Each structure stands twice: as structure tokens, then as C-alpha cells.
Short mmCIF file of C-alpha atoms in Angstrom, two decimals:
data_model
loop_
_atom_site.label_atom_id
_atom_site.label_comp_id
_atom_site.label_asym_id
_atom_site.label_seq_id
_atom_site.Cartn_x
_atom_site.Cartn_y
_atom_site.Cartn_z
CA MET A 10 0.09 -0.05 0.17
CA LYS A 11 2.79 2.41 0.74
CA LYS A 12 4.44 1.74 -2.62
CA ILE A 13 1.20 2.78 -4.27
CA LEU A 14 0.88 6.00 -2.45
CA LEU A 15 4.47 6.99 -3.17
CA PHE A 16 4.01 6.13 -6.88
CA LEU A 17 0.73 8.21 -7.44
CA PRO A 18 2.32 11.65 -6.87
CA PHE A 19 5.21 10.86 -9.18
CA PHE A 20 2.86 9.77 -11.86
CA CYS A 21 0.80 12.92 -11.66
CA LEU A 22 3.84 15.16 -12.11
CA MET A 23 4.89 13.34 -15.14
CA ALA A 24 1.45 13.48 -16.81
CA PHE A 25 1.00 17.30 -16.40
CA GLY A 26 4.68 18.16 -17.00
CA ASN A 27 5.98 21.70 -16.22
CA MET A 28 3.16 23.94 -17.54
CA LYS A 29 0.87 25.15 -14.97
CA SER A 30 -2.25 27.41 -14.73
CA ASP A 31 -3.09 29.95 -12.37
CA THR A 32 -6.82 28.90 -12.27
CA SER A 33 -8.66 25.70 -12.89
CA ARG A 34 -12.12 27.34 -12.99
CA LEU A 35 -13.59 30.46 -14.82
CA ILE A 36 -17.07 31.73 -13.87
CA GLU A 37 -18.55 34.64 -15.81
CA LYS A 38 -21.85 36.33 -15.00
CA ARG A 39 -23.90 38.66 -17.17
CA GLU A 40 -27.31 40.41 -16.60
CA THR A 41 -29.64 41.54 -19.38
CA ILE A 42 -33.28 42.49 -19.79
CA GLY A 43 -35.48 40.17 -21.52
CA GLU A 44 -36.31 42.14 -24.55
CA GLY A 45 -36.65 40.46 -28.08
CA TYR A 46 -33.63 38.75 -29.93
CA GLN A 47 -30.19 39.75 -28.70
CA ASN A 48 -26.75 38.58 -28.30
CA ILE A 49 -24.72 38.64 -25.07
CA ASN A 50 -20.94 39.00 -25.12
CA TYR A 51 -18.69 37.24 -22.40
CA THR A 52 -15.23 38.09 -21.84
CA THR A 53 -13.33 36.19 -19.04
CA ASN A 54 -10.74 37.74 -16.79
CA ASN A 55 -7.15 37.21 -17.90
CA PHE A 56 -5.60 34.08 -16.91
CA LYS A 57 -1.93 32.71 -17.17
CA ILE A 58 -0.27 29.44 -18.43
CA LYS A 59 3.06 29.36 -16.69
CA ASP A 60 6.41 27.81 -17.04
CA LEU A 61 6.38 27.31 -20.89
CA ASN A 62 10.12 27.40 -21.32
CA ASP A 63 10.19 23.90 -22.81
CA TYR A 64 7.33 24.27 -25.24
CA ASP A 65 7.18 25.83 -28.85
CA GLU A 66 3.28 25.88 -29.10
CA LEU A 67 0.26 24.98 -27.37
CA THR A 68 -2.72 23.43 -28.97
CA TYR A 69 -6.39 23.98 -27.65
CA GLU A 70 -9.82 22.60 -27.84
CA PHE A 71 -13.21 23.13 -26.12
CA GLU A 72 -15.07 20.32 -24.58
CA SER A 73 -18.70 20.91 -23.78
CA PHE A 74 -21.83 18.87 -22.85
CA GLY A 75 -23.84 21.01 -25.14
CA ASN A 76 -24.31 24.81 -26.13
CA ARG A 77 -27.50 25.13 -24.27
CA PHE A 78 -28.40 26.87 -20.92
CA PHE A 79 -30.40 25.38 -18.08
CA ARG A 80 -32.50 26.81 -15.25
CA LYS A 81 -31.90 26.24 -11.49
CA ASN A 82 -34.12 23.08 -11.80
CA TYR A 83 -31.72 21.82 -14.62
CA THR A 84 -34.26 22.00 -17.19
CA ILE A 85 -32.81 22.94 -20.63
CA GLU A 86 -33.73 26.39 -22.00
CA PRO A 87 -33.91 26.04 -25.79
CA LEU A 88 -34.23 29.90 -26.23
CA ILE A 89 -30.58 30.41 -24.95
CA GLU A 90 -27.47 29.07 -26.81
CA ILE A 91 -23.73 29.50 -27.06
CA LYS A 92 -23.19 30.84 -30.56
CA GLN A 93 -19.52 31.38 -30.52
CA LEU A 94 -16.65 30.43 -28.29
CA SER A 95 -13.06 31.55 -28.88
CA ILE A 96 -9.55 31.91 -27.08
CA GLU A 97 -7.75 35.28 -27.12
CA PRO A 98 -4.05 35.28 -26.38
CA LEU A 99 -2.72 38.64 -25.02
CA ASN A 100 0.91 38.17 -25.57
CA ALA A 101 0.96 35.50 -28.32
CA SER A 102 -0.49 34.55 -31.69
CA VAL A 103 -3.31 32.22 -32.51
CA ASN A 104 -3.96 30.02 -35.54
CA ARG A 105 -7.64 29.23 -35.41
CA ASN A 106 -7.65 26.92 -38.27
CA ASN A 107 -5.31 24.34 -36.50
CA ARG A 108 -6.10 25.66 -33.07
CA THR A 109 -2.62 26.49 -31.97
CA ILE A 110 -1.07 29.22 -29.85
CA ILE A 111 2.51 30.34 -30.63
CA GLY A 112 4.83 33.26 -30.01
CA PHE A 113 4.74 33.17 -26.12
CA SER A 114 7.75 33.23 -24.00
CA LYS A 115 7.86 32.02 -20.51
CA ASN A 116 4.15 32.61 -19.74
CA CYS A 117 1.06 32.87 -21.93
CA ASN A 118 -1.75 35.28 -20.90
CA LEU A 119 -5.30 34.29 -22.11
CA LYS A 120 -8.75 35.08 -21.99
CA ILE A 121 -12.06 33.61 -23.30
CA LYS A 122 -14.59 35.21 -25.38
CA SER A 123 -18.17 33.89 -26.13
CA VAL A 124 -21.38 34.98 -27.62
CA VAL A 125 -24.80 33.80 -26.24
CA GLY A 126 -27.76 34.12 -28.22
CA ILE A 127 -31.15 34.71 -26.73
CA ARG A 128 -34.28 34.04 -28.95
CA ASN A 129 -37.27 36.11 -27.90
CA GLY A 130 -35.97 36.99 -24.50
CA SER A 131 -39.28 38.61 -23.46
CA LYS A 132 -40.61 35.16 -22.44
CA LEU A 133 -37.53 34.56 -20.19
CA SER A 134 -36.84 35.58 -16.56
CA GLY A 135 -34.51 34.42 -13.82
CA LYS A 136 -31.09 32.83 -13.51
CA TYR A 137 -29.57 30.46 -16.15
CA SER A 138 -26.29 28.55 -16.48
CA SER A 139 -24.42 27.07 -19.08
CA TYR A 140 -23.35 23.34 -19.18
CA PRO A 141 -19.73 23.10 -18.04
CA ILE A 142 -17.23 23.85 -20.91
CA THR A 143 -13.73 22.66 -20.51
CA LEU A 144 -10.74 24.18 -22.15
CA ILE A 145 -8.05 21.63 -22.87
CA LEU A 146 -4.64 23.12 -23.49
CA LYS A 147 -1.83 20.81 -24.66
CA GLY A 148 1.91 21.42 -24.97
CA ARG A 149 4.55 19.19 -26.58
CA ARG A 150 7.96 19.61 -25.10
CA ARG A 151 10.85 20.20 -27.46
CA ASN A 152 12.68 17.20 -28.74
CA SER A 153 9.73 14.92 -27.34
CA SER A 154 6.65 13.18 -28.47
CA ARG A 155 4.99 13.54 -25.20
CA TYR A 156 2.14 16.14 -24.73
CA ASP A 157 1.44 17.73 -21.23
CA ARG A 158 -2.11 18.79 -20.57
CA ILE A 159 -4.12 21.45 -18.58
CA ALA A 160 -7.93 21.52 -18.22
CA ILE A 161 -9.88 24.73 -17.21
CA GLU A 162 -13.60 24.64 -16.61
CA ILE A 163 -15.62 27.52 -17.71
CA ILE A 164 -19.28 28.35 -16.47
CA LEU A 165 -21.32 31.10 -18.13
CA GLU A 166 -24.18 32.40 -16.02
CA LEU A 167 -26.96 34.72 -17.20
CA ASP A 168 -29.53 36.56 -15.03
CA ILE A 169 -32.42 37.73 -17.32
CA ILE A 170 -34.55 40.51 -15.84
CA LYS A 171 -38.21 41.00 -16.67
CA SER A 172 -38.80 43.74 -19.40
CA LEU A 173 -40.55 46.68 -17.95
CA LYS A 174 -44.30 47.21 -18.75
CA ILE A 175 -45.77 50.72 -18.22
CA SER A 176 -49.19 52.24 -18.64
CA THR A 177 -50.39 55.79 -17.63
CA THR A 178 -53.62 57.58 -16.80
CA SER A 179 -54.41 61.28 -17.90
CA MET A 180 -54.01 64.18 -15.64
CA ASP A 181 -56.89 66.68 -15.24
CA LEU A 182 -56.21 70.06 -13.86
CA GLY A 183 -59.83 70.84 -13.22
CA VAL A 184 -61.97 74.03 -14.12
CA GLY A 185 -61.10 77.36 -13.06
CA ILE A 186 -61.45 80.98 -13.95
CA GLN A 187 -58.85 83.53 -15.36
CA GLY A 188 -56.45 84.48 -12.44
CA GLN A 189 -57.06 81.20 -10.32
CA ILE A 190 -54.38 78.61 -9.84
CA LEU A 191 -55.16 75.42 -11.63
CA SER A 192 -53.94 72.00 -10.04
CA SER A 193 -54.48 68.33 -10.68
CA SER A 194 -55.57 68.32 -6.82
CA HIS A 195 -58.67 70.05 -7.94
CA GLY A 196 -59.14 67.40 -10.74
CA ASN A 197 -57.18 63.99 -11.21
CA HIS A 198 -53.55 63.47 -10.65
CA GLY A 199 -51.85 61.45 -13.65
CA TYR A 200 -50.51 58.07 -12.80
CA LEU A 201 -47.81 55.84 -13.99
CA ASN A 202 -48.07 52.16 -13.54
CA VAL A 203 -44.67 50.14 -13.68
CA GLU A 204 -44.36 46.27 -13.76
CA GLY A 205 -41.01 44.68 -13.75
CA GLU A 206 -38.54 42.54 -11.75
CA SER A 207 -39.12 42.35 -7.94
CA ASN A 208 -37.33 44.81 -5.88
CA LYS A 209 -35.46 46.30 -8.68
CA GLU A 210 -34.61 50.12 -8.75
CA VAL A 211 -35.93 52.00 -11.70
CA VAL A 212 -35.02 55.51 -13.01
CA VAL A 213 -37.94 57.65 -14.25
CA SER A 214 -37.28 60.72 -16.32
CA TYR A 215 -39.83 63.44 -17.27
CA PRO A 216 -39.94 67.01 -17.89
CA SER A 217 -40.44 69.46 -14.90
CA GLN A 218 -42.78 71.85 -17.03
CA VAL A 219 -44.99 71.30 -20.04
CA GLU A 220 -46.82 73.43 -22.39
CA LEU A 221 -50.71 73.12 -22.83
CA PHE A 222 -52.38 74.71 -25.87
CA ASN A 223 -55.77 76.26 -26.30
CA LYS A 224 -57.40 74.59 -29.17
CA GLU A 225 -60.24 77.08 -29.50
CA GLU A 226 -57.99 80.30 -29.23
CA LYS A 227 -54.51 81.02 -29.64
CA GLY A 228 -52.51 80.87 -26.37
CA SER A 229 -50.92 78.45 -24.07
CA ILE A 230 -50.27 77.82 -20.33
CA ARG A 231 -47.41 76.36 -18.69
CA VAL A 232 -47.77 73.41 -16.18
CA GLU A 233 -45.29 72.52 -13.52
CA ILE A 234 -45.04 68.84 -13.19
CA TYR A 235 -43.71 67.07 -9.93
CA SER A 236 -44.04 63.63 -8.30
CA PRO A 237 -44.18 63.06 -4.40
CA ASP A 238 -43.31 59.44 -5.16
CA LEU A 239 -39.84 59.73 -6.61
CA TYR A 240 -36.42 60.75 -5.30
CA SER A 241 -34.38 63.10 -7.43
CA LEU A 242 -31.10 62.20 -9.31
CA GLY A 243 -30.74 65.50 -10.94
CA ASN A 244 -31.13 66.39 -14.75
CA GLU A 245 -34.92 65.49 -14.60
CA GLU A 246 -34.17 62.00 -13.41
CA TYR A 247 -35.58 60.41 -10.42
CA ARG A 248 -35.46 56.83 -8.87
CA THR A 249 -37.88 54.51 -7.17
CA ARG A 250 -37.87 50.82 -6.31
CA LEU A 251 -40.47 48.12 -7.38
CA SER A 252 -42.29 46.22 -4.76
CA GLU A 253 -41.85 42.62 -3.85
CA LYS A 254 -44.42 41.74 -6.58
CA GLY A 255 -42.41 43.84 -9.02
CA GLU A 256 -44.97 46.77 -9.01
CA LYS A 257 -45.02 50.49 -8.66
CA ARG A 258 -47.80 53.18 -8.90
CA VAL A 259 -46.35 56.72 -9.18
CA ALA A 260 -48.49 59.85 -8.99
CA PHE A 261 -47.87 62.94 -11.04
CA VAL A 262 -49.07 66.36 -9.73
CA GLY A 263 -49.62 69.29 -12.33
CA GLU A 264 -49.94 72.98 -11.36
CA VAL A 265 -50.55 76.25 -13.31
CA LYS A 266 -49.67 79.17 -11.03
CA ASP A 267 -50.16 82.05 -13.45
CA THR A 268 -53.47 82.03 -15.43
CA LYS A 269 -53.90 86.02 -15.57
CA LYS A 270 -53.37 86.14 -19.44
CA ALA A 271 -54.79 82.78 -20.19
CA LEU A 272 -57.63 83.05 -22.83
CA PRO A 273 -60.82 81.06 -22.03
CA GLY A 274 -61.08 77.59 -23.50
CA LYS A 275 -59.97 74.13 -22.91
CA TYR A 276 -56.30 73.40 -22.92
CA SER A 277 -54.64 70.12 -23.65
CA GLY A 278 -51.03 68.76 -24.16
CA ASN A 279 -48.75 65.75 -23.14
CA PHE A 280 -45.40 65.00 -21.79
CA LYS A 281 -43.13 62.13 -22.30
CA ILE A 282 -42.03 59.69 -19.46
CA LYS A 283 -39.27 57.36 -19.73
CA VAL A 284 -38.58 54.38 -17.45
CA ARG A 285 -35.46 52.11 -17.29
CA TYR A 286 -33.81 49.98 -14.77
CA ASN A 287 -30.97 51.66 -12.66
#
């Protein structure tokens, strides 16, 4: 039994040779909003293959159990797939036809690039992982027919956030006479309804003032807009957070403080609200 235990370390050393890697596993995470068809680009951190003095070139190949992603319950997701996988040497050259790396010195710095395609991402939500991908690097020593081998596991993770859905209700400033202050407090506030990912922060942008025009007579009035439900970020951008259910209702208040020169009639207009994840 002692002879076997002494023999095994010696055997492993001979099998892997002098070349070493500073990592055995790479995990890359990306986040995207599930909107239509899109490609997600992954680029790993740099990693190093060391002690290459005795090697003229490295050959590489990717081994994988498939190009699909799976959900947490290990169900395959056919709408997500790895479309492209490549190796990028930083201090060497690569021949992609015969899959060799040359031109390195003592060490070789590398990174892995991948393109993941999402087909109709609006139907997807949650966390997904790729099947393990193994990068195999082989180096043949000078004046030798033996190859030394390194294996590095690569995992791609993808968090798909629900696309935002928004709807609005009209603001009504009520009825007043010339010289009076008009306010949606006397009519109806406008409301923005947002649906999206649970507990996610969103940024809402809207103008602080909007012009309403008199359709019957020439003239306009200026409405000041604000929302008591949002926190200012500056530059007409505001933040808020969606609820546990992924919902938020935002009230908008409108006020016209100067109507002394306003002509009689009905005034109408609109303003644009933009919503995005922070």
C-alpha cells in the first residue's frame, strides 16, 4: 500500500509536466433585460499559463456537454444557446484553423470570449447557467513526442430581468377662472404604473414643465410637473424601487400658478415619461 501512495504523486507530476495554470475554473456572470432577440458578449478575466520554457506551441480545444443553458432546476432552456466560443492570447498569436497558440515566452496570458444568443428573451426571466465547458490546453516539449495537458472549466451564468411594462392615466387640472391657480389636486392626478422585476430600482425621467395649448383660441399655459413618489437624481431623472411583486404606482401632480393672461377655452397637451432599470 505504501508503494502505491508513493507512486501516484510521481505519476501525476509526469502527466502534467512543467506547464501550470493560475486557475482551474472561470465563472462569468452577465445580466440582461429580456427584450426580444439579442446577443450577450462574455469576456473572462485574464488567466495565465506558466512555465512554458520547454514548449514551442500550445494546442487547444473546447469540450462541452452542449451549447444550451439550463434553469436552476436543470431544465434545458432552448431559447438560450452559445453561438461562439474563442480563445484570445494577449501576448502570443493564435492560428484558429489548426487551433494552436505560438509566439509566447515563459508565460502565456489568455482570456476566453463567447457570444450567447437569446431568441425572444421577453418570455424569459430568472437565472440560467451553461453546461460546463472545458478548455483543454496541450503542450509538446521540445525534442519529445509527449504532450502535457491542462484542463480549465468555464461556466457562463446569465440573469435575465423581466422587461418593464408601463401604462399611464391622464391628468386633469380641473376647471377654473382666469387668475386662479389650476391644479390636478382639484381634478385628477396623472398616474404611471410600472411592472417589472421584484425589488429592482428603476429610473424615471420626465420634464419639470410642459406647455398646454388652447385649441379654440391662440394661447398656451405652462404646467409645472412633479411627483411626490420619486427621489431626484438631478437632470430631470428620478429613482424609485419596485415592490416585492415587481410593481409601482407613481402619482404626477400638475400645477398652473399663473393664469392671469390665459384665454378662455380648453387646454390640452402631453409629456413624455421614460422608465429604465437603474
